[in-house]
GROMACS .gro file of C-alpha atoms in nm:
model
  354
    1UNK     CA    1  -1.876  -1.494   0.124
    2UNK     CA    2  -1.985  -1.486   0.491
    3UNK     CA    3  -1.972  -1.245   0.782
    4UNK     CA    4  -1.684  -1.415   0.953
    5UNK     CA    5  -1.388  -1.200   1.026
    6UNK     CA    6  -1.164  -1.186   0.739
    7UNK     CA    7  -0.800  -1.058   0.843
    8UNK     CA    8  -0.648  -1.178   0.509
    9UNK     CA    9  -0.841  -0.917   0.321
   10UNK     CA   10  -0.558  -0.686   0.443
   11UNK     CA   11  -0.300  -0.917   0.311
   12UNK     CA   12  -0.079  -0.730   0.046
   13UNK     CA   13  -0.134  -0.783  -0.326
   14UNK     CA   14   0.092  -0.661  -0.620
   15UNK     CA   15   0.009  -0.317  -0.743
   16UNK     CA   16   0.269  -0.314  -1.014
   17UNK     CA   17   0.527  -0.573  -1.110
   18UNK     CA   18   0.785  -0.653  -0.819
   19UNK     CA   19   1.137  -0.725  -0.871
   20UNK     CA   20   1.185  -0.924  -0.567
   21UNK     CA   21   1.012  -1.159  -0.316
   22UNK     CA   22   0.843  -0.967  -0.047
   23UNK     CA   23   0.942  -1.171   0.248
   24UNK     CA   24   1.282  -1.047   0.187
   25UNK     CA   25   1.181  -0.694   0.223
   26UNK     CA   26   1.426  -0.509   0.427
   27UNK     CA   27   1.295  -0.224   0.622
   28UNK     CA   28   1.619  -0.087   0.732
   29UNK     CA   29   1.432  -0.028   1.047
   30UNK     CA   30   1.580  -0.382   1.090
   31UNK     CA   31   1.830  -0.257   1.353
   32UNK     CA   32   1.666   0.048   1.492
   33UNK     CA   33   1.810   0.329   1.713
   34UNK     CA   34   2.026   0.212   1.983
   35UNK     CA   35   1.883   0.287   2.310
   36UNK     CA   36   1.932   0.645   2.413
   37UNK     CA   37   2.076   0.707   2.755
   38UNK     CA   38   1.846   0.907   2.964
   39UNK     CA   39   2.123   1.002   3.174
   40UNK     CA   40   2.334   1.176   2.906
   41UNK     CA   41   2.072   1.379   2.701
   42UNK     CA   42   2.221   1.534   2.381
   43UNK     CA   43   2.058   1.704   2.077
   44UNK     CA   44   2.010   1.460   1.790
   45UNK     CA   45   1.716   1.499   1.540
   46UNK     CA   46   1.594   1.177   1.426
   47UNK     CA   47   1.525   1.152   1.048
   48UNK     CA   48   1.339   0.891   0.833
   49UNK     CA   49   1.452   0.848   0.461
   50UNK     CA   50   1.256   0.640   0.215
   51UNK     CA   51   1.446   0.416  -0.028
   52UNK     CA   52   1.148   0.230  -0.118
   53UNK     CA   53   0.947   0.228  -0.435
   54UNK     CA   54   0.625   0.299  -0.259
   55UNK     CA   55   0.497   0.618  -0.095
   56UNK     CA   56   0.476   0.531   0.276
   57UNK     CA   57   0.320   0.651   0.595
   58UNK     CA   58   0.512   0.627   0.931
   59UNK     CA   59   0.435   0.642   1.290
   60UNK     CA   60   0.691   0.649   1.569
   61UNK     CA   61   0.672   0.497   1.920
   62UNK     CA   62   0.850   0.642   2.237
   63UNK     CA   63   0.936   0.446   2.527
   64UNK     CA   64   1.037   0.646   2.828
   65UNK     CA   65   1.026   0.549   3.211
   66UNK     CA   66   0.745   0.277   3.145
   67UNK     CA   67   0.548   0.524   2.958
   68UNK     CA   68   0.495   0.467   2.582
   69UNK     CA   69   0.342   0.719   2.338
   70UNK     CA   70   0.312   0.702   1.972
   71UNK     CA   71   0.269   0.969   1.694
   72UNK     CA   72   0.194   0.964   1.316
   73UNK     CA   73   0.129   0.988   1.035
   74UNK     CA   74   0.460   1.096   0.842
   75UNK     CA   75   0.435   1.077   0.467
   76UNK     CA   76   0.739   1.006   0.283
   77UNK     CA   77   0.752   0.974  -0.108
   78UNK     CA   78   1.045   0.781  -0.252
   79UNK     CA   79   1.402   0.935  -0.234
   80UNK     CA   80   1.280   1.176   0.052
   81UNK     CA   81   1.359   1.232   0.416
   82UNK     CA   82   1.183   1.382   0.698
   83UNK     CA   83   1.251   1.466   1.061
   84UNK     CA   84   1.011   1.285   1.307
   85UNK     CA   85   1.176   1.386   1.635
   86UNK     CA   86   1.365   1.726   1.711
   87UNK     CA   87   1.599   1.826   2.013
   88UNK     CA   88   1.707   1.654   2.304
   89UNK     CA   89   1.596   1.288   2.343
   90UNK     CA   90   1.561   1.116   2.685
   91UNK     CA   91   1.384   0.806   2.543
   92UNK     CA   92   1.471   0.434   2.651
   93UNK     CA   93   1.359   0.309   2.313
   94UNK     CA   94   1.237   0.451   1.982
   95UNK     CA   95   1.007   0.221   1.772
   96UNK     CA   96   0.865   0.231   1.423
   97UNK     CA   97   0.572   0.150   1.215
   98UNK     CA   98   0.557   0.194   0.852
   99UNK     CA   99   0.294   0.121   0.583
  100UNK     CA  100   0.253   0.189   0.222
  101UNK     CA  101  -0.055   0.391   0.088
  102UNK     CA  102  -0.359   0.182   0.052
  103UNK     CA  103  -0.388   0.255  -0.318
  104UNK     CA  104  -0.074  -0.018  -0.353
  105UNK     CA  105  -0.327  -0.296  -0.187
  106UNK     CA  106  -0.247  -0.369   0.176
  107UNK     CA  107   0.123  -0.266   0.296
  108UNK     CA  108   0.383  -0.474   0.142
  109UNK     CA  109   0.619  -0.369   0.438
  110UNK     CA  110   0.651  -0.667   0.684
  111UNK     CA  111   0.424  -0.611   0.970
  112UNK     CA  112   0.625  -0.855   1.243
  113UNK     CA  113   0.758  -0.597   1.504
  114UNK     CA  114   0.764  -0.722   1.864
  115UNK     CA  115   0.560  -0.426   2.026
  116UNK     CA  116   0.207  -0.377   1.944
  117UNK     CA  117   0.111   0.008   2.009
  118UNK     CA  118  -0.206   0.210   1.921
  119UNK     CA  119  -0.236   0.420   1.614
  120UNK     CA  120  -0.511   0.638   1.480
  121UNK     CA  121  -0.646   0.674   1.134
  122UNK     CA  122  -0.610   1.039   1.139
  123UNK     CA  123  -0.339   1.212   0.960
  124UNK     CA  124  -0.193   1.397   1.267
  125UNK     CA  125  -0.224   1.187   1.582
  126UNK     CA  126  -0.059   1.174   1.921
  127UNK     CA  127  -0.157   0.901   2.160
  128UNK     CA  128  -0.018   0.937   2.507
  129UNK     CA  129  -0.085   0.622   2.645
  130UNK     CA  130  -0.031   0.380   2.360
  131UNK     CA  131  -0.040   0.038   2.486
  132UNK     CA  132  -0.415   0.026   2.563
  133UNK     CA  133  -0.609   0.130   2.249
  134UNK     CA  134  -0.935   0.334   2.299
  135UNK     CA  135  -1.209   0.412   2.054
  136UNK     CA  136  -1.065   0.504   1.716
  137UNK     CA  137  -0.738   0.337   1.787
  138UNK     CA  138  -0.599   0.014   1.657
  139UNK     CA  139  -0.293  -0.177   1.754
  140UNK     CA  140  -0.005  -0.221   1.493
  141UNK     CA  141   0.314  -0.390   1.511
  142UNK     CA  142   0.622  -0.162   1.596
  143UNK     CA  143   0.987  -0.255   1.578
  144UNK     CA  144   1.277  -0.085   1.768
  145UNK     CA  145   1.493   0.108   1.545
  146UNK     CA  146   1.866   0.156   1.535
  147UNK     CA  147   1.948   0.467   1.301
  148UNK     CA  148   2.284   0.592   1.180
  149UNK     CA  149   2.447   0.903   1.318
  150UNK     CA  150   2.567   1.140   1.099
  151UNK     CA  151   2.856   1.404   1.152
  152UNK     CA  152   2.623   1.694   1.276
  153UNK     CA  153   2.460   1.442   1.523
  154UNK     CA  154   2.136   1.376   1.304
  155UNK     CA  155   2.019   1.031   1.336
  156UNK     CA  156   1.885   0.867   1.023
  157UNK     CA  157   1.689   0.543   0.962
  158UNK     CA  158   1.644   0.417   0.610
  159UNK     CA  159   1.325   0.238   0.461
  160UNK     CA  160   1.460  -0.002   0.194
  161UNK     CA  161   1.368  -0.301   0.004
  162UNK     CA  162   1.561  -0.607  -0.115
  163UNK     CA  163   1.628  -0.420  -0.460
  164UNK     CA  164   1.859  -0.195  -0.228
  165UNK     CA  165   1.768   0.115  -0.424
  166UNK     CA  166   1.985   0.430  -0.407
  167UNK     CA  167   1.773   0.751  -0.385
  168UNK     CA  168   1.781   0.820  -0.774
  169UNK     CA  169   1.674   0.459  -0.842
  170UNK     CA  170   1.400   0.463  -0.561
  171UNK     CA  171   1.249   0.770  -0.716
  172UNK     CA  172   1.226   0.617  -1.048
  173UNK     CA  173   1.105   0.297  -0.934
  174UNK     CA  174   0.847   0.491  -0.746
  175UNK     CA  175   0.731   0.636  -1.081
  176UNK     CA  176   0.728   0.304  -1.262
  177UNK     CA  177   0.507   0.162  -0.981
  178UNK     CA  178   0.260   0.428  -0.990
  179UNK     CA  179   0.245   0.430  -1.365
  180UNK     CA  180   0.172   0.070  -1.367
  181UNK     CA  181  -0.133   0.128  -1.119
  182UNK     CA  182  -0.244   0.414  -1.343
  183UNK     CA  183  -0.276   0.171  -1.629
  184UNK     CA  184   0.046   0.249  -1.831
  185UNK     CA  185   0.333  -0.033  -1.886
  186UNK     CA  186   0.638   0.089  -1.729
  187UNK     CA  187   0.735  -0.273  -1.610
  188UNK     CA  188   0.985  -0.385  -1.486
  189UNK     CA  189   0.992  -0.204  -1.161
  190UNK     CA  190   1.364  -0.165  -1.147
  191UNK     CA  191   1.460   0.176  -1.107
  192UNK     CA  192   1.634   0.196  -1.438
  193UNK     CA  193   1.527   0.450  -1.703
  194UNK     CA  194   1.465   0.350  -2.067
  195UNK     CA  195   1.250   0.389  -2.359
  196UNK     CA  196   0.964   0.172  -2.209
  197UNK     CA  197   0.947   0.411  -1.912
  198UNK     CA  198   0.977   0.716  -2.084
  199UNK     CA  199   0.699   0.613  -2.330
  200UNK     CA  200   0.469   0.533  -2.026
  201UNK     CA  201   0.548   0.870  -1.848
  202UNK     CA  202   0.477   1.072  -2.167
  203UNK     CA  203   0.152   0.901  -2.205
  204UNK     CA  204   0.064   0.964  -1.860
  205UNK     CA  205   0.153   1.335  -1.862
  206UNK     CA  206  -0.033   1.381  -2.188
  207UNK     CA  207  -0.349   1.213  -2.064
  208UNK     CA  208  -0.343   1.443  -1.752
  209UNK     CA  209  -0.255   1.753  -1.945
  210UNK     CA  210   0.070   1.781  -1.750
  211UNK     CA  211   0.386   1.957  -1.871
  212UNK     CA  212   0.706   1.749  -1.880
  213UNK     CA  213   0.883   1.968  -1.626
  214UNK     CA  214   0.634   1.871  -1.360
  215UNK     CA  215   0.822   1.532  -1.311
  216UNK     CA  216   1.103   1.724  -1.141
  217UNK     CA  217   0.887   1.903  -0.892
  218UNK     CA  218   0.879   1.809  -0.531
  219UNK     CA  219   0.499   1.761  -0.568
  220UNK     CA  220   0.510   1.504  -0.855
  221UNK     CA  221   0.442   1.188  -0.624
  222UNK     CA  222   0.135   1.373  -0.498
  223UNK     CA  223   0.025   1.453  -0.854
  224UNK     CA  224   0.060   1.102  -0.942
  225UNK     CA  225  -0.118   0.949  -0.622
  226UNK     CA  226  -0.396   1.169  -0.716
  227UNK     CA  227  -0.438   1.054  -1.069
  228UNK     CA  228  -0.413   0.692  -0.944
  229UNK     CA  229  -0.728   0.770  -0.739
  230UNK     CA  230  -0.937   0.923  -0.984
  231UNK     CA  231  -1.075   0.750  -1.325
  232UNK     CA  232  -0.840   0.672  -1.590
  233UNK     CA  233  -0.872   0.698  -1.975
  234UNK     CA  234  -0.685   0.365  -1.989
  235UNK     CA  235  -0.730   0.041  -1.822
  236UNK     CA  236  -0.972  -0.048  -1.529
  237UNK     CA  237  -1.066   0.185  -1.253
  238UNK     CA  238  -1.259   0.091  -0.928
  239UNK     CA  239  -1.435   0.378  -0.761
  240UNK     CA  240  -1.588   0.335  -0.398
  241UNK     CA  241  -1.902   0.548  -0.366
  242UNK     CA  242  -1.994   0.388  -0.047
  243UNK     CA  243  -1.921   0.493   0.299
  244UNK     CA  244  -1.746   0.158   0.359
  245UNK     CA  245  -1.411   0.018   0.299
  246UNK     CA  246  -1.422  -0.193  -0.033
  247UNK     CA  247  -1.184  -0.495  -0.102
  248UNK     CA  248  -1.169  -0.599  -0.464
  249UNK     CA  249  -1.004  -0.862  -0.684
  250UNK     CA  250  -0.908  -0.891  -1.054
  251UNK     CA  251  -0.888  -1.174  -1.314
  252UNK     CA  252  -0.731  -1.139  -1.648
  253UNK     CA  253  -0.727  -1.406  -1.936
  254UNK     CA  254  -0.460  -1.373  -2.196
  255UNK     CA  255  -0.589  -1.657  -2.407
  256UNK     CA  256  -0.387  -1.924  -2.249
  257UNK     CA  257  -0.404  -1.839  -1.854
  258UNK     CA  258  -0.651  -1.698  -1.625
  259UNK     CA  259  -0.507  -1.546  -1.338
  260UNK     CA  260  -0.712  -1.421  -1.025
  261UNK     CA  261  -0.561  -1.171  -0.776
  262UNK     CA  262  -0.654  -1.003  -0.464
  263UNK     CA  263  -0.709  -0.801  -0.240
  264UNK     CA  264  -0.692  -0.440  -0.334
  265UNK     CA  265  -0.815  -0.206  -0.053
  266UNK     CA  266  -1.029   0.093  -0.184
  267UNK     CA  267  -1.129   0.347   0.076
  268UNK     CA  268  -1.447   0.541   0.085
  269UNK     CA  269  -1.470   0.815  -0.159
  270UNK     CA  270  -1.153   0.684  -0.354
  271UNK     CA  271  -1.064   0.522  -0.687
  272UNK     CA  272  -0.788   0.255  -0.763
  273UNK     CA  273  -0.642   0.112  -1.062
  274UNK     CA  274  -0.557  -0.278  -1.036
  275UNK     CA  275  -0.218  -0.354  -1.200
  276UNK     CA  276  -0.315  -0.527  -1.536
  277UNK     CA  277  -0.008  -0.593  -1.737
  278UNK     CA  278   0.010  -0.698  -2.104
  279UNK     CA  279  -0.273  -0.703  -2.337
  280UNK     CA  280  -0.538  -0.944  -2.173
  281UNK     CA  281  -0.809  -1.066  -2.389
  282UNK     CA  282  -1.067  -1.061  -2.084
  283UNK     CA  283  -1.076  -0.893  -1.760
  284UNK     CA  284  -1.303  -0.965  -1.463
  285UNK     CA  285  -1.381  -0.795  -1.147
  286UNK     CA  286  -1.521  -0.871  -0.801
  287UNK     CA  287  -1.561  -0.648  -0.504
  288UNK     CA  288  -1.722  -0.637  -0.147
  289UNK     CA  289  -1.773  -0.395   0.109
  290UNK     CA  290  -1.632  -0.468   0.470
  291UNK     CA  291  -1.636  -0.322   0.820
  292UNK     CA  292  -1.322  -0.215   1.040
  293UNK     CA  293  -1.292  -0.569   1.140
  294UNK     CA  294  -1.301  -0.694   0.790
  295UNK     CA  295  -1.636  -0.850   0.824
  296UNK     CA  296  -1.875  -0.852   0.519
  297UNK     CA  297  -2.130  -0.553   0.524
  298UNK     CA  298  -2.474  -0.701   0.478
  299UNK     CA  299  -2.777  -0.489   0.361
  300UNK     CA  300  -3.098  -0.679   0.431
  301UNK     CA  301  -2.929  -0.999   0.519
  302UNK     CA  302  -2.756  -0.991   0.178
  303UNK     CA  303  -2.364  -0.921   0.125
  304UNK     CA  304  -2.297  -0.616  -0.030
  305UNK     CA  305  -2.055  -0.701  -0.321
  306UNK     CA  306  -2.026  -0.654  -0.680
  307UNK     CA  307  -1.949  -0.952  -0.913
  308UNK     CA  308  -2.099  -1.155  -1.151
  309UNK     CA  309  -2.138  -1.528  -1.320
  310UNK     CA  310  -1.778  -1.591  -1.413
  311UNK     CA  311  -1.654  -1.839  -1.140
  312UNK     CA  312  -1.288  -1.750  -1.037
  313UNK     CA  313  -1.113  -1.868  -0.721
  314UNK     CA  314  -1.031  -1.636  -0.422
  315UNK     CA  315  -0.956  -1.684  -0.069
  316UNK     CA  316  -0.979  -1.489   0.249
  317UNK     CA  317  -0.607  -1.370   0.273
  318UNK     CA  318  -0.394  -1.243  -0.017
  319UNK     CA  319  -0.398  -1.450  -0.310
  320UNK     CA  320  -0.276  -1.495  -0.682
  321UNK     CA  321  -0.360  -1.817  -0.871
  322UNK     CA  322  -0.347  -1.949  -1.220
  323UNK     CA  323  -0.552  -2.246  -1.156
  324UNK     CA  324  -0.940  -2.187  -1.165
  325UNK     CA  325  -1.080  -2.532  -1.140
  326UNK     CA  326  -1.188  -2.715  -0.833
  327UNK     CA  327  -1.139  -2.410  -0.594
  328UNK     CA  328  -1.220  -2.592  -0.263
  329UNK     CA  329  -0.985  -2.874  -0.293
  330UNK     CA  330  -0.685  -2.607  -0.305
  331UNK     CA  331  -0.819  -2.399  -0.007
  332UNK     CA  332  -0.984  -2.154  -0.224
  333UNK     CA  333  -1.349  -2.033  -0.276
  334UNK     CA  334  -1.542  -2.029  -0.628
  335UNK     CA  335  -1.637  -1.653  -0.670
  336UNK     CA  336  -1.862  -1.488  -0.922
  337UNK     CA  337  -1.674  -1.225  -1.109
  338UNK     CA  338  -1.794  -0.973  -1.368
  339UNK     CA  339  -1.675  -0.933  -1.725
  340UNK     CA  340  -1.529  -0.590  -1.778
  341UNK     CA  341  -1.457  -0.469  -2.163
  342UNK     CA  342  -1.154  -0.262  -2.185
  343UNK     CA  343  -1.069  -0.299  -2.522
  344UNK     CA  344  -1.197   0.027  -2.634
  345UNK     CA  345  -1.016   0.247  -2.385
  346UNK     CA  346  -1.056   0.293  -2.007
  347UNK     CA  347  -1.342   0.134  -1.798
  348UNK     CA  348  -1.460   0.267  -1.463
  349UNK     CA  349  -1.667   0.040  -1.212
  350UNK     CA  350  -1.831   0.225  -0.945
  351UNK     CA  351  -1.936   0.064  -0.630
  352UNK     CA  352  -2.251   0.217  -0.449
  353UNK     CA  353  -2.522   0.139  -0.227
  354UNK     CA  354  -2.830   0.007  -0.399
   0.00000   0.00000   0.00000
């Protein structure tokens, strides 16, 4: 692992079993917002609705008379909507950027918009001149949006994935996905209720001391997100006690196949559960601290990482491989992982400065 720029560390990695191939993800932003005529302003609130199985954050861009501004972040749980623009709109174009929360790994939403606009890390930002990024701002790909107009004049844009969930299915699939990250097997992620999902949900609620009626409350996704980012009594938990961003990879051995997968992003002060399905005989972990440009952090000329002696294959961008021999010939790097024993319950690995 060297100090080169590593853009691939922000490539998406699964965090719970998927039911579709993500290049087919449809962010129903695909046809976004017909240009609004500046000469005929009308009151038409813009609302975003999330029919994905991910908790997402969205930012909007507004093009008007050669000036471009951005605003964010708007958090959207599965099966929820939020008004992001109100009142009379005279914009030439409305643009959108959406990302899943970092606990899923890097965002699974296709980041291929045609407009590069500036965003900020803060939860509530407004950038008046969004085409030239300043300190504390980073460029992100925005897509022009074309929402549907309802009878009352509201404009609605849907965030969707190829499974084409309705609201009820999106909510259940979102719960299934977070249960998987928390260490409870609710696979497949399909938005269909059944005994396996109910058993996993009951075990999760019991482990957290929660009553069953909390599931129907609007704050339930916030409860689950908090649970995913705290140590768990089951499975593997990574906790980042450094001031840096940490990127991690996991390996599993079911007795027949050894799989290595990465990267998972763990923000400073947060915890994360990598998705480990089934009952693997062995689990392995590797992690390294990186800066804002995804370069490996070094202390006293040594990379700040946490690994061991078990050699598994990794590469700089997102990866998943079942082949662990001769890594370099396949474009991978042999990386030292540490073995983690989760046979007696949950195991928490804390990444800290030496």
